[in-house]
PDB file of C-alpha atoms in Angstrom:
ATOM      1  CA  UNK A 236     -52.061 272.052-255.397  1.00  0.00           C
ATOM      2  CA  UNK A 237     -53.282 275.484-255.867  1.00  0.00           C
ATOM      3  CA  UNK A 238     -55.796 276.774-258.479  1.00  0.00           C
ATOM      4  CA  UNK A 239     -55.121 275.871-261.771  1.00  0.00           C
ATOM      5  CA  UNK A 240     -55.633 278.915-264.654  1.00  0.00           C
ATOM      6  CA  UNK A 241     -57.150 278.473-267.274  1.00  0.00           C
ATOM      7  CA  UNK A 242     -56.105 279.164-270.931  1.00  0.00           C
ATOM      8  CA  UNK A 243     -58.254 279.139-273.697  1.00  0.00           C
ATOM      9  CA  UNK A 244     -58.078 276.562-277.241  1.00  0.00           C
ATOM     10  CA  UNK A 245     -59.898 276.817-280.427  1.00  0.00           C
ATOM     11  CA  UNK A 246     -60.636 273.466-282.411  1.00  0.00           C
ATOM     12  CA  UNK A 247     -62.337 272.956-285.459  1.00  0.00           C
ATOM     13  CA  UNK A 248     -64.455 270.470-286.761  1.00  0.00           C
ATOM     14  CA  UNK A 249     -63.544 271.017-290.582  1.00  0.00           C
ATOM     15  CA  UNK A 250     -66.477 269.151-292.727  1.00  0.00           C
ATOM     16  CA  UNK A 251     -66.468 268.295-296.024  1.00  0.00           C
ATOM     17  CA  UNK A 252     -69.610 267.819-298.811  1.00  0.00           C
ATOM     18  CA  UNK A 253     -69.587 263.615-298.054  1.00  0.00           C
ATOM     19  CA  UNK A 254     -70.126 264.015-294.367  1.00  0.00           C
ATOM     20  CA  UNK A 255     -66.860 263.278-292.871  1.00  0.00           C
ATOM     21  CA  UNK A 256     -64.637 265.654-291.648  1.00  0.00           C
ATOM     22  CA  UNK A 257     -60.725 265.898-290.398  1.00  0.00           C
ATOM     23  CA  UNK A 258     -59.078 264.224-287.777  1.00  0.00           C
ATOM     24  CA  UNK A 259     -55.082 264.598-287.108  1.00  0.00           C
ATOM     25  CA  UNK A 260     -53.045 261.793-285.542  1.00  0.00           C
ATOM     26  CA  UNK A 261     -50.844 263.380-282.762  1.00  0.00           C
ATOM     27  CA  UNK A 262     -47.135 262.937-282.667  1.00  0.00           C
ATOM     28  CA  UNK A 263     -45.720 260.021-280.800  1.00  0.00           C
ATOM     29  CA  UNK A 264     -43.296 262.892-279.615  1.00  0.00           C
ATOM     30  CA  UNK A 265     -45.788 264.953-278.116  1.00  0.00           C
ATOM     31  CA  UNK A 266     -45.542 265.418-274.228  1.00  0.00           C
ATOM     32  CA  UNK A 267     -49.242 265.200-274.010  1.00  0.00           C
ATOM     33  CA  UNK A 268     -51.774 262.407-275.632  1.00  0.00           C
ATOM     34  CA  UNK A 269     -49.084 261.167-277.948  1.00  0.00           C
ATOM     35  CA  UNK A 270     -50.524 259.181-280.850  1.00  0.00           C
ATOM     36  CA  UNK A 271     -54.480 260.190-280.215  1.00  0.00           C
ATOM     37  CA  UNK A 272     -56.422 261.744-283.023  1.00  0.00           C
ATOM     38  CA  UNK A 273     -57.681 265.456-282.285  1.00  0.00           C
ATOM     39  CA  UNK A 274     -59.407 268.095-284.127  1.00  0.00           C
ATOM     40  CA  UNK A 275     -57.161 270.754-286.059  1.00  0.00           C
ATOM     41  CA  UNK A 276     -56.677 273.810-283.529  1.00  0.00           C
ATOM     42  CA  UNK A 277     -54.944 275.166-280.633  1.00  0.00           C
ATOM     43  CA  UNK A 278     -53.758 277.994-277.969  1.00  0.00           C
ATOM     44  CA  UNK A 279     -55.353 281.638-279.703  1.00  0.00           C
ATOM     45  CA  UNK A 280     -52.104 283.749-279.545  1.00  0.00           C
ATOM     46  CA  UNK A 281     -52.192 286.801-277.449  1.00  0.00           C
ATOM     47  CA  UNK A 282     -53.703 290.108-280.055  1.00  0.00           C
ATOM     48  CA  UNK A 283     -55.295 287.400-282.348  1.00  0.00           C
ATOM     49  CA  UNK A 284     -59.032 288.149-283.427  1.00  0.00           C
ATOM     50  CA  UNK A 285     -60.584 284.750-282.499  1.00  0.00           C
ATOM     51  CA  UNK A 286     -61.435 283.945-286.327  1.00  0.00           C
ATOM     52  CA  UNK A 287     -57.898 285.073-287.756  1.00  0.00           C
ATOM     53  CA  UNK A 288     -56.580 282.634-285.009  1.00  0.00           C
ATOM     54  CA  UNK A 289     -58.474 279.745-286.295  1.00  0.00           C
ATOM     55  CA  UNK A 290     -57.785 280.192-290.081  1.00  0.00           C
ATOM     56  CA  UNK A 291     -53.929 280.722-289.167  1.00  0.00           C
ATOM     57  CA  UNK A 292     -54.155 277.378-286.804  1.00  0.00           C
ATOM     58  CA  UNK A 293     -55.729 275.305-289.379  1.00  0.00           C
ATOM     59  CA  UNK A 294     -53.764 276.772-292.346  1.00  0.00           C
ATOM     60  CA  UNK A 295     -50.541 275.706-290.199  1.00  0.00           C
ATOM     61  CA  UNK A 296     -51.475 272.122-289.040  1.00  0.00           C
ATOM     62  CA  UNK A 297     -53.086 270.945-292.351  1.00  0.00           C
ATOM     63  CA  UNK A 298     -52.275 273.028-295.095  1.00  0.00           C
ATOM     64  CA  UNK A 299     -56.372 273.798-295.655  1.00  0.00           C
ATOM     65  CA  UNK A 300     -58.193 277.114-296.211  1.00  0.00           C
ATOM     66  CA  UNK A 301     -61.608 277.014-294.427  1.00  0.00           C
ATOM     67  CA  UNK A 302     -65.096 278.635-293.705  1.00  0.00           C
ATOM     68  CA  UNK A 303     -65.922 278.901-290.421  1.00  0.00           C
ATOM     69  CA  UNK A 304     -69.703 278.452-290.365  1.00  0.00           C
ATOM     70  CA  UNK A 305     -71.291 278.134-286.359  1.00  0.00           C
ATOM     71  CA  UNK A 306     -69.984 277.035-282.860  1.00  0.00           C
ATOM     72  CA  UNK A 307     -70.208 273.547-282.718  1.00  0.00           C
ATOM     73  CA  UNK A 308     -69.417 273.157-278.609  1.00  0.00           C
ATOM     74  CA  UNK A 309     -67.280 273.193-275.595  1.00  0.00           C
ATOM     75  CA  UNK A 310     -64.824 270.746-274.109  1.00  0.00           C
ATOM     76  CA  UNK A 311     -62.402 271.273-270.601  1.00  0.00           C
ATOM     77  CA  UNK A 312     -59.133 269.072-269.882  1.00  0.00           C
ATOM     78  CA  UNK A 313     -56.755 269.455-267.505  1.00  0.00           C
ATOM     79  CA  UNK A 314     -52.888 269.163-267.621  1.00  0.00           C
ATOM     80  CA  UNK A 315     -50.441 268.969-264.298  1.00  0.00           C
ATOM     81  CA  UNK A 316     -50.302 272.905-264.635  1.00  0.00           C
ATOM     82  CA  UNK A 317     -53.382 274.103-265.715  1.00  0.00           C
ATOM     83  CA  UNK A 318     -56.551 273.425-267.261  1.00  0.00           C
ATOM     84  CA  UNK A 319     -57.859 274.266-270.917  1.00  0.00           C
ATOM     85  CA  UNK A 320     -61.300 275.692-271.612  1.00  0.00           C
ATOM     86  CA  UNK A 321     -61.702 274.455-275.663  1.00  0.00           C
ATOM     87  CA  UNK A 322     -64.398 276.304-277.664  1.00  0.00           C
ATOM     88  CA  UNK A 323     -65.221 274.073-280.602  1.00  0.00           C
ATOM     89  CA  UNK A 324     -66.179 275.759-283.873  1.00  0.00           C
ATOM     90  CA  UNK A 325     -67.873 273.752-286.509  1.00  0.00           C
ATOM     91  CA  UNK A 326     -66.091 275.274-290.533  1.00  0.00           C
ATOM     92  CA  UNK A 327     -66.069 273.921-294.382  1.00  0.00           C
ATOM     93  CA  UNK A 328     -63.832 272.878-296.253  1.00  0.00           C
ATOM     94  CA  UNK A 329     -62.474 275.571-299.323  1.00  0.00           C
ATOM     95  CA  UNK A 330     -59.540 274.130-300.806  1.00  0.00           C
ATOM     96  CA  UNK A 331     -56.128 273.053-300.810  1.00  0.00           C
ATOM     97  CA  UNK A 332     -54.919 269.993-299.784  1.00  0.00           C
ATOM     98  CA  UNK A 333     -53.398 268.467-296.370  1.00  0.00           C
ATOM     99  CA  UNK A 334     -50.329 268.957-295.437  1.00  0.00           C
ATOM    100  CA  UNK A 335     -49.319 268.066-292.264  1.00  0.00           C
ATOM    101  CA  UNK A 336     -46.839 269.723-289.454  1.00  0.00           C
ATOM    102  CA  UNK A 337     -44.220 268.190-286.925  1.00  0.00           C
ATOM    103  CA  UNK A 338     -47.295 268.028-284.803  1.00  0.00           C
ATOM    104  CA  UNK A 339     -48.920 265.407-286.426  1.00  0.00           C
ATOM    105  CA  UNK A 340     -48.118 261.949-287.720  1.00  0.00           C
ATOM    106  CA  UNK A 341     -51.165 261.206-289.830  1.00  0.00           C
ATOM    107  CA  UNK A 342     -54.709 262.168-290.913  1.00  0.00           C
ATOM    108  CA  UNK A 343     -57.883 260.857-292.136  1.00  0.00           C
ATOM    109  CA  UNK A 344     -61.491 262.562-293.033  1.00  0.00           C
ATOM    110  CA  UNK A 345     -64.490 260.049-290.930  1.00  0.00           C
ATOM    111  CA  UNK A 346     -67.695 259.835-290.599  1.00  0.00           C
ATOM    112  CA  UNK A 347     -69.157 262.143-288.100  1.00  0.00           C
ATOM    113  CA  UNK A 348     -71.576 259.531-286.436  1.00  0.00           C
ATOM    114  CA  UNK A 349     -67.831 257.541-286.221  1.00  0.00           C
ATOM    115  CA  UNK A 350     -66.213 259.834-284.273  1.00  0.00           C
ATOM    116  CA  UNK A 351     -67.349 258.326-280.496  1.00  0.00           C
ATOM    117  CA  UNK A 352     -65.096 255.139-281.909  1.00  0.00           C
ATOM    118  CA  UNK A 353     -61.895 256.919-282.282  1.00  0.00           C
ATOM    119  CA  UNK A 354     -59.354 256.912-279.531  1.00  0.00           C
ATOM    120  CA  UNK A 355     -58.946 260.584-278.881  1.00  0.00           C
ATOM    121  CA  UNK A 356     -58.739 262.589-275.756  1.00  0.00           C
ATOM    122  CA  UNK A 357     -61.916 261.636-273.420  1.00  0.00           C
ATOM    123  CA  UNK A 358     -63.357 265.354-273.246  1.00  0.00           C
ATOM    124  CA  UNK A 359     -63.183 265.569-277.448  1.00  0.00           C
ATOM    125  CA  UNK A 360     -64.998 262.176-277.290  1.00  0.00           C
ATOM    126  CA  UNK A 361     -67.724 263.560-274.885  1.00  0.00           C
ATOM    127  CA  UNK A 362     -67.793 266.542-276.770  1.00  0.00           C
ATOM    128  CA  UNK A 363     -68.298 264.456-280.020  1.00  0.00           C
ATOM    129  CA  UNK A 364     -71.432 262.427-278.245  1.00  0.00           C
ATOM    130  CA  UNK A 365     -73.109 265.601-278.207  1.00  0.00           C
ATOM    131  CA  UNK A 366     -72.330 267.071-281.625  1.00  0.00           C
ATOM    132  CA  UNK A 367     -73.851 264.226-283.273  1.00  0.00           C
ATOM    133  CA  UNK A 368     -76.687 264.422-280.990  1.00  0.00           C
ATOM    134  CA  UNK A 369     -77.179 268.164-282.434  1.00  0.00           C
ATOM    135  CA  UNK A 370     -76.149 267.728-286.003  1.00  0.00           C
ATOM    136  CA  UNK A 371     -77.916 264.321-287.088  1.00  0.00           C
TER     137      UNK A 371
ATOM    138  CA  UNK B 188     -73.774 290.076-297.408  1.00  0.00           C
ATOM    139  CA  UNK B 189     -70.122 288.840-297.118  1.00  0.00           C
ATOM    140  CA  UNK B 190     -69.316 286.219-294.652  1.00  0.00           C
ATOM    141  CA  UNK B 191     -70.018 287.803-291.093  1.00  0.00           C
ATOM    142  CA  UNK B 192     -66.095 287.251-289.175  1.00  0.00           C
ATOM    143  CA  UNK B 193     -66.200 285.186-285.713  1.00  0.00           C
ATOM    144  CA  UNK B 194     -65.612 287.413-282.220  1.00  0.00           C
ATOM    145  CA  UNK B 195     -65.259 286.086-278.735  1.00  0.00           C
ATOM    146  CA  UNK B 196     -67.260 286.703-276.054  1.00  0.00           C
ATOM    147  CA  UNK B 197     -66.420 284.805-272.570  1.00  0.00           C
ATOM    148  CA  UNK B 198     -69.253 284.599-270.490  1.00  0.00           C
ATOM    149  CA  UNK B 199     -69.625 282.892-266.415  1.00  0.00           C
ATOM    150  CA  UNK B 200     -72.606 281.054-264.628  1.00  0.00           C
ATOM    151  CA  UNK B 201     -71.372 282.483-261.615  1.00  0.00           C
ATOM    152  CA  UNK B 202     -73.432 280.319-258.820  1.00  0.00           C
ATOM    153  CA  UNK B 203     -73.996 280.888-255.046  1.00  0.00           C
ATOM    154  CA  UNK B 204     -74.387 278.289-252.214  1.00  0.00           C
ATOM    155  CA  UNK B 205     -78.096 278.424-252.416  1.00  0.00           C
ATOM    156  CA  UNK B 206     -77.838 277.410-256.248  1.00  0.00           C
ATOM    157  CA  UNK B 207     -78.692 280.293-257.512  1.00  0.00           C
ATOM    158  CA  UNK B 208     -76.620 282.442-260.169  1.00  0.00           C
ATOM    159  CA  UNK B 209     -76.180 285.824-261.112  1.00  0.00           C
ATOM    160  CA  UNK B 210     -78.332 287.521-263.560  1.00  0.00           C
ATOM    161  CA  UNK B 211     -77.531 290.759-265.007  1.00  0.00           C
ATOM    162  CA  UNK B 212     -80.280 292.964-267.092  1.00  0.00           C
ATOM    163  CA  UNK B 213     -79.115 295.140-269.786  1.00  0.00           C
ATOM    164  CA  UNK B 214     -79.216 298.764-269.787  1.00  0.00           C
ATOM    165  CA  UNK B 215     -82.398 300.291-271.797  1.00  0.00           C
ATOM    166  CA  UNK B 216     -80.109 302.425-273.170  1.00  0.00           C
ATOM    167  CA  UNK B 217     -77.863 299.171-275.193  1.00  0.00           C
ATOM    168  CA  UNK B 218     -77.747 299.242-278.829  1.00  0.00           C
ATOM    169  CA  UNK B 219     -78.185 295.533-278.552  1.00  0.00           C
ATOM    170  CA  UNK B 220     -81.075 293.483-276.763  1.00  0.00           C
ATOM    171  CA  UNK B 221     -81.841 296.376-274.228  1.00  0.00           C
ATOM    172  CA  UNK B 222     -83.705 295.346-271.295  1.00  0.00           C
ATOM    173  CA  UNK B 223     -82.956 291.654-271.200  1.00  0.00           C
ATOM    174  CA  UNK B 224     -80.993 289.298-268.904  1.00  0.00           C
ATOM    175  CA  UNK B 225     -77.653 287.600-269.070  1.00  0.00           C
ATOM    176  CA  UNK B 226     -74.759 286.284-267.713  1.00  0.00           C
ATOM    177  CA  UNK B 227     -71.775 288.505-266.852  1.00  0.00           C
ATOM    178  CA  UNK B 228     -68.941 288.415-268.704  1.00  0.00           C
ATOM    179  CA  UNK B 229     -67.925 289.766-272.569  1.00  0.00           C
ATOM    180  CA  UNK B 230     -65.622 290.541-275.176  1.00  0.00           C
ATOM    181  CA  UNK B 231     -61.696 289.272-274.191  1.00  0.00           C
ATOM    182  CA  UNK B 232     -59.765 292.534-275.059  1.00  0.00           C
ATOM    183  CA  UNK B 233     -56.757 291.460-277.350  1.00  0.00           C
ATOM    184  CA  UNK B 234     -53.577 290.161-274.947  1.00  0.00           C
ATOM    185  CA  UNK B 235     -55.369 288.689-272.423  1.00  0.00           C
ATOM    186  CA  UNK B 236     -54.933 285.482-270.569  1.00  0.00           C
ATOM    187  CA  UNK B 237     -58.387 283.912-270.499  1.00  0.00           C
ATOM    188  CA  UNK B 238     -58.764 283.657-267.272  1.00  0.00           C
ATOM    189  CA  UNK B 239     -57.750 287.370-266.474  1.00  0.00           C
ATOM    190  CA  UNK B 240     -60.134 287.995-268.719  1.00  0.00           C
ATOM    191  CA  UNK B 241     -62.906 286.375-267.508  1.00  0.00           C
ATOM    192  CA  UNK B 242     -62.050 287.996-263.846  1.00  0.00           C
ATOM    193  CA  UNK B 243     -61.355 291.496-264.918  1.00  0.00           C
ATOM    194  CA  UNK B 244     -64.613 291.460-266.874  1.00  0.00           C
ATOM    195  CA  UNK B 245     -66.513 289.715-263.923  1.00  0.00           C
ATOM    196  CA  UNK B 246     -65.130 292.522-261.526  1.00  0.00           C
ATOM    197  CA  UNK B 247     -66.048 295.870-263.478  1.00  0.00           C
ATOM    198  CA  UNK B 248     -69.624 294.457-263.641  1.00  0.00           C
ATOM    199  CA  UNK B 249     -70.464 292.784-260.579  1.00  0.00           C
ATOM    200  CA  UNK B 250     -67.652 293.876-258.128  1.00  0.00           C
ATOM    201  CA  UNK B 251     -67.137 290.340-257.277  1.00  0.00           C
ATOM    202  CA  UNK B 252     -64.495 288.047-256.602  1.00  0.00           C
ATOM    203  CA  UNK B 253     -65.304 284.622-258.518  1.00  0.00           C
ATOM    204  CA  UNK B 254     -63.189 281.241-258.854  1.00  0.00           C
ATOM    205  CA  UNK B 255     -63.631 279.589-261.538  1.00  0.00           C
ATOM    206  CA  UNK B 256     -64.729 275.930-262.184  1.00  0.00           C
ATOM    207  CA  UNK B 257     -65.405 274.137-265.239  1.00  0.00           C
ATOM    208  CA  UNK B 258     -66.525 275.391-268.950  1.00  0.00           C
ATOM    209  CA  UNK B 259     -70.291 275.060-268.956  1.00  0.00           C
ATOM    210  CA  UNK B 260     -71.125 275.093-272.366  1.00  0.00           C
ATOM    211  CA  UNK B 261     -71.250 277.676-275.599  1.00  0.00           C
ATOM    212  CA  UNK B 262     -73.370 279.875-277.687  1.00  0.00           C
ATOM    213  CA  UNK B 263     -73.596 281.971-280.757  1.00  0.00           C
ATOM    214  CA  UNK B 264     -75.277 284.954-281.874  1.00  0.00           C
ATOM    215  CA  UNK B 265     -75.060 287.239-284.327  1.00  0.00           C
ATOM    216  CA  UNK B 266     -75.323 290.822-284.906  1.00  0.00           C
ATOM    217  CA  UNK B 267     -75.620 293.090-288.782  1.00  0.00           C
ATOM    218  CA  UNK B 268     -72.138 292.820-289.496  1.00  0.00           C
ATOM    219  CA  UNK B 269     -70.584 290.174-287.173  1.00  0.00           C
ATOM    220  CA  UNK B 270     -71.182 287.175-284.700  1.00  0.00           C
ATOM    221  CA  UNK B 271     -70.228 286.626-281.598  1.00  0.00           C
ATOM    222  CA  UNK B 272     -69.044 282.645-280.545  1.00  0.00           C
ATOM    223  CA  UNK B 273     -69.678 282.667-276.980  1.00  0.00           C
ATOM    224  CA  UNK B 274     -67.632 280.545-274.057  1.00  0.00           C
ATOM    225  CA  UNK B 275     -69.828 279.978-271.028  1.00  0.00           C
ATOM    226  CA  UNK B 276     -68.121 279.129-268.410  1.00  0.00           C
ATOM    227  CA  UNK B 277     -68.959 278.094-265.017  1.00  0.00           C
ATOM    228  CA  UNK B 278     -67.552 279.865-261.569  1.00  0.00           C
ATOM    229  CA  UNK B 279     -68.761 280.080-257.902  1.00  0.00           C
ATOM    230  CA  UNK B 280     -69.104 283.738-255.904  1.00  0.00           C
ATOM    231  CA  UNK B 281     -65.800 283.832-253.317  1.00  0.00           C
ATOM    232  CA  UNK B 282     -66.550 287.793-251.903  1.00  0.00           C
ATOM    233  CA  UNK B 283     -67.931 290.966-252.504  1.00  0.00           C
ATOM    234  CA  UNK B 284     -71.269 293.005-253.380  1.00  0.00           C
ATOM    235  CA  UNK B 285     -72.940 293.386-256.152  1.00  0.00           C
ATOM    236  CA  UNK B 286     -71.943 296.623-257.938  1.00  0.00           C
ATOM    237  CA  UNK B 287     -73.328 297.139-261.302  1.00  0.00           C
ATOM    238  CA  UNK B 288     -71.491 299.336-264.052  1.00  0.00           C
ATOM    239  CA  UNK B 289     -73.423 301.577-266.672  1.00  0.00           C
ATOM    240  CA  UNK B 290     -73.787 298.649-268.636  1.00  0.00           C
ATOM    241  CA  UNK B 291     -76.654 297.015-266.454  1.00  0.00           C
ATOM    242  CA  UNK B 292     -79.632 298.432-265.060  1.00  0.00           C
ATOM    243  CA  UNK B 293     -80.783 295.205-262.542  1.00  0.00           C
ATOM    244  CA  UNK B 294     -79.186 292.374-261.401  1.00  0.00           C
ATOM    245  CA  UNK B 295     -81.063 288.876-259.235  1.00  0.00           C
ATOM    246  CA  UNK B 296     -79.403 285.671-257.575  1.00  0.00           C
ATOM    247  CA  UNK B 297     -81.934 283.024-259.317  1.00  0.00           C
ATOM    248  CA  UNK B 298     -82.343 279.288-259.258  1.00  0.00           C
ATOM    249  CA  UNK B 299     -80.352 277.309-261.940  1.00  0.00           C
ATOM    250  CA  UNK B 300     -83.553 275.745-262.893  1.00  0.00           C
ATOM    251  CA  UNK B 301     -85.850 279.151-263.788  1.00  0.00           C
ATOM    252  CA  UNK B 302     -83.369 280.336-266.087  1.00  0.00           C
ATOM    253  CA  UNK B 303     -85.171 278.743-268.882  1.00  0.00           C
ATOM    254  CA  UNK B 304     -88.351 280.776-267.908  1.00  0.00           C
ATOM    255  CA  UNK B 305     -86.376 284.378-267.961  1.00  0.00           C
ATOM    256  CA  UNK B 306     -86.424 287.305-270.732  1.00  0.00           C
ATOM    257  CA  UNK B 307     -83.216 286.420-272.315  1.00  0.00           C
ATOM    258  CA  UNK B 308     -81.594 286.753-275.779  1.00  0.00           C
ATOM    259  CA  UNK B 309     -82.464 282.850-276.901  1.00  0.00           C
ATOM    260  CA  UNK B 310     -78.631 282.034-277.790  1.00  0.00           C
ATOM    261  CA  UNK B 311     -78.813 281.773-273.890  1.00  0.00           C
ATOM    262  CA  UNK B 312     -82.210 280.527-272.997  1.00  0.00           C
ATOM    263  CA  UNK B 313     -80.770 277.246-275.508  1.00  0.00           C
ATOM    264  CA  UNK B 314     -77.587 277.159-273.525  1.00  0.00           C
ATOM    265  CA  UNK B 315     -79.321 277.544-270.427  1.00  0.00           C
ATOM    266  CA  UNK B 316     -81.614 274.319-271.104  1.00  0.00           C
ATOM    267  CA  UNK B 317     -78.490 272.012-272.347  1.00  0.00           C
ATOM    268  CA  UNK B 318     -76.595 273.418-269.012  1.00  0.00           C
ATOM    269  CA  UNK B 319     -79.420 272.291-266.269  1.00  0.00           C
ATOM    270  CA  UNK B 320     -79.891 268.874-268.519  1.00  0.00           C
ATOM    271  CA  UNK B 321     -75.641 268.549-267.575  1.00  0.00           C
ATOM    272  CA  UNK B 322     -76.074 270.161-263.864  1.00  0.00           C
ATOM    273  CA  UNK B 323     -79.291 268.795-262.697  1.00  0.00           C
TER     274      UNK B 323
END
């Protein structure tokens, strides 16, 4: 095994004005962590500015238009290949309405304090112990 | 004021075998936060692989060879017209000495657990006191 590269992943925690905010249920077809919920996001194509990246990303996997309004926190995971260094940004909902992609199965706006309860991928659950911790 | 757009800034902890890391003080001359401390590390330049980024940054300047670890946490700052949503990522020294670029008028090797005590912008003084409560 030699040293794994990273590559770097954008996610979003998109909130809305009751408190909860957007989860997406991954395809059973996916070759990685079929079927757990994740936050909307993903690779930042090469010659994207990191915002533009994250408003295409979002607009793509849920249909949404979005404020992004701080950094929210930091998650790693590791695949056979290489490993993935996730920036987390914390945004607002604008408008539209969801519409999913072939990446996704389903969707549902929770709770933040919820979020350590939902079976997603362990470093987005550590990553949501500590959001909570920060946002109340 | 419109909405200030998100940049990206990738920053390292780069850390010796005596536990120390690498501390870089800005150039008087910088139009930004001139004379304090920080991490190495800075904007990715559009087409870069993050990790190439990280290195390529880390080389021009410290002039060292660094493997990275593990992410190590975030930050955000912000400047008149943008902010900056910063990566902070962990990596240990491999070989070379310290060569500083025009950027950076001092550098110093210091404990992980003084960081909190040293004259830096306070996006990273806050990281730096979430990243010892993680690293001990």
């Amino acid at each position: 095994m030699g040293h794994k590269l990273f590559s770097l992943s954008v996610k979003v925690v998109i909130r809305n004005k009751n408190g909860e905010c957007l989860l997406l249920k991954r395809s059973m077809r996916s070759s990685s962590n079929p079927g757990k919920w994740e936050f909307p996001g993903g690779v930042v194509d090469r010659g994207e500015i990191l915002e533009n990246a994250i408003m295409r990303e979002t607009m793509e996997e849920t249909g949404l238009t979005i404020q992004l309004d701080h950094v929210a926190g930091s998650a790693e995971s590791e695949f056979r290949e290489w490993r993935v260094a996730h920036l987390i940004m914390e945004g607002r909902f604008v408008s539209g309405k969801v519409v999913l992609s072939d990446e996704h199965d389903d969707y549902q706006w929770i709770p933040i304090d919820k979020l350590p309860g939902i079976d997603m991928p362990e470093h987005f659950t550590a990553f949501a112990v500590e959001y909570i911790k920060k946002v109340g």
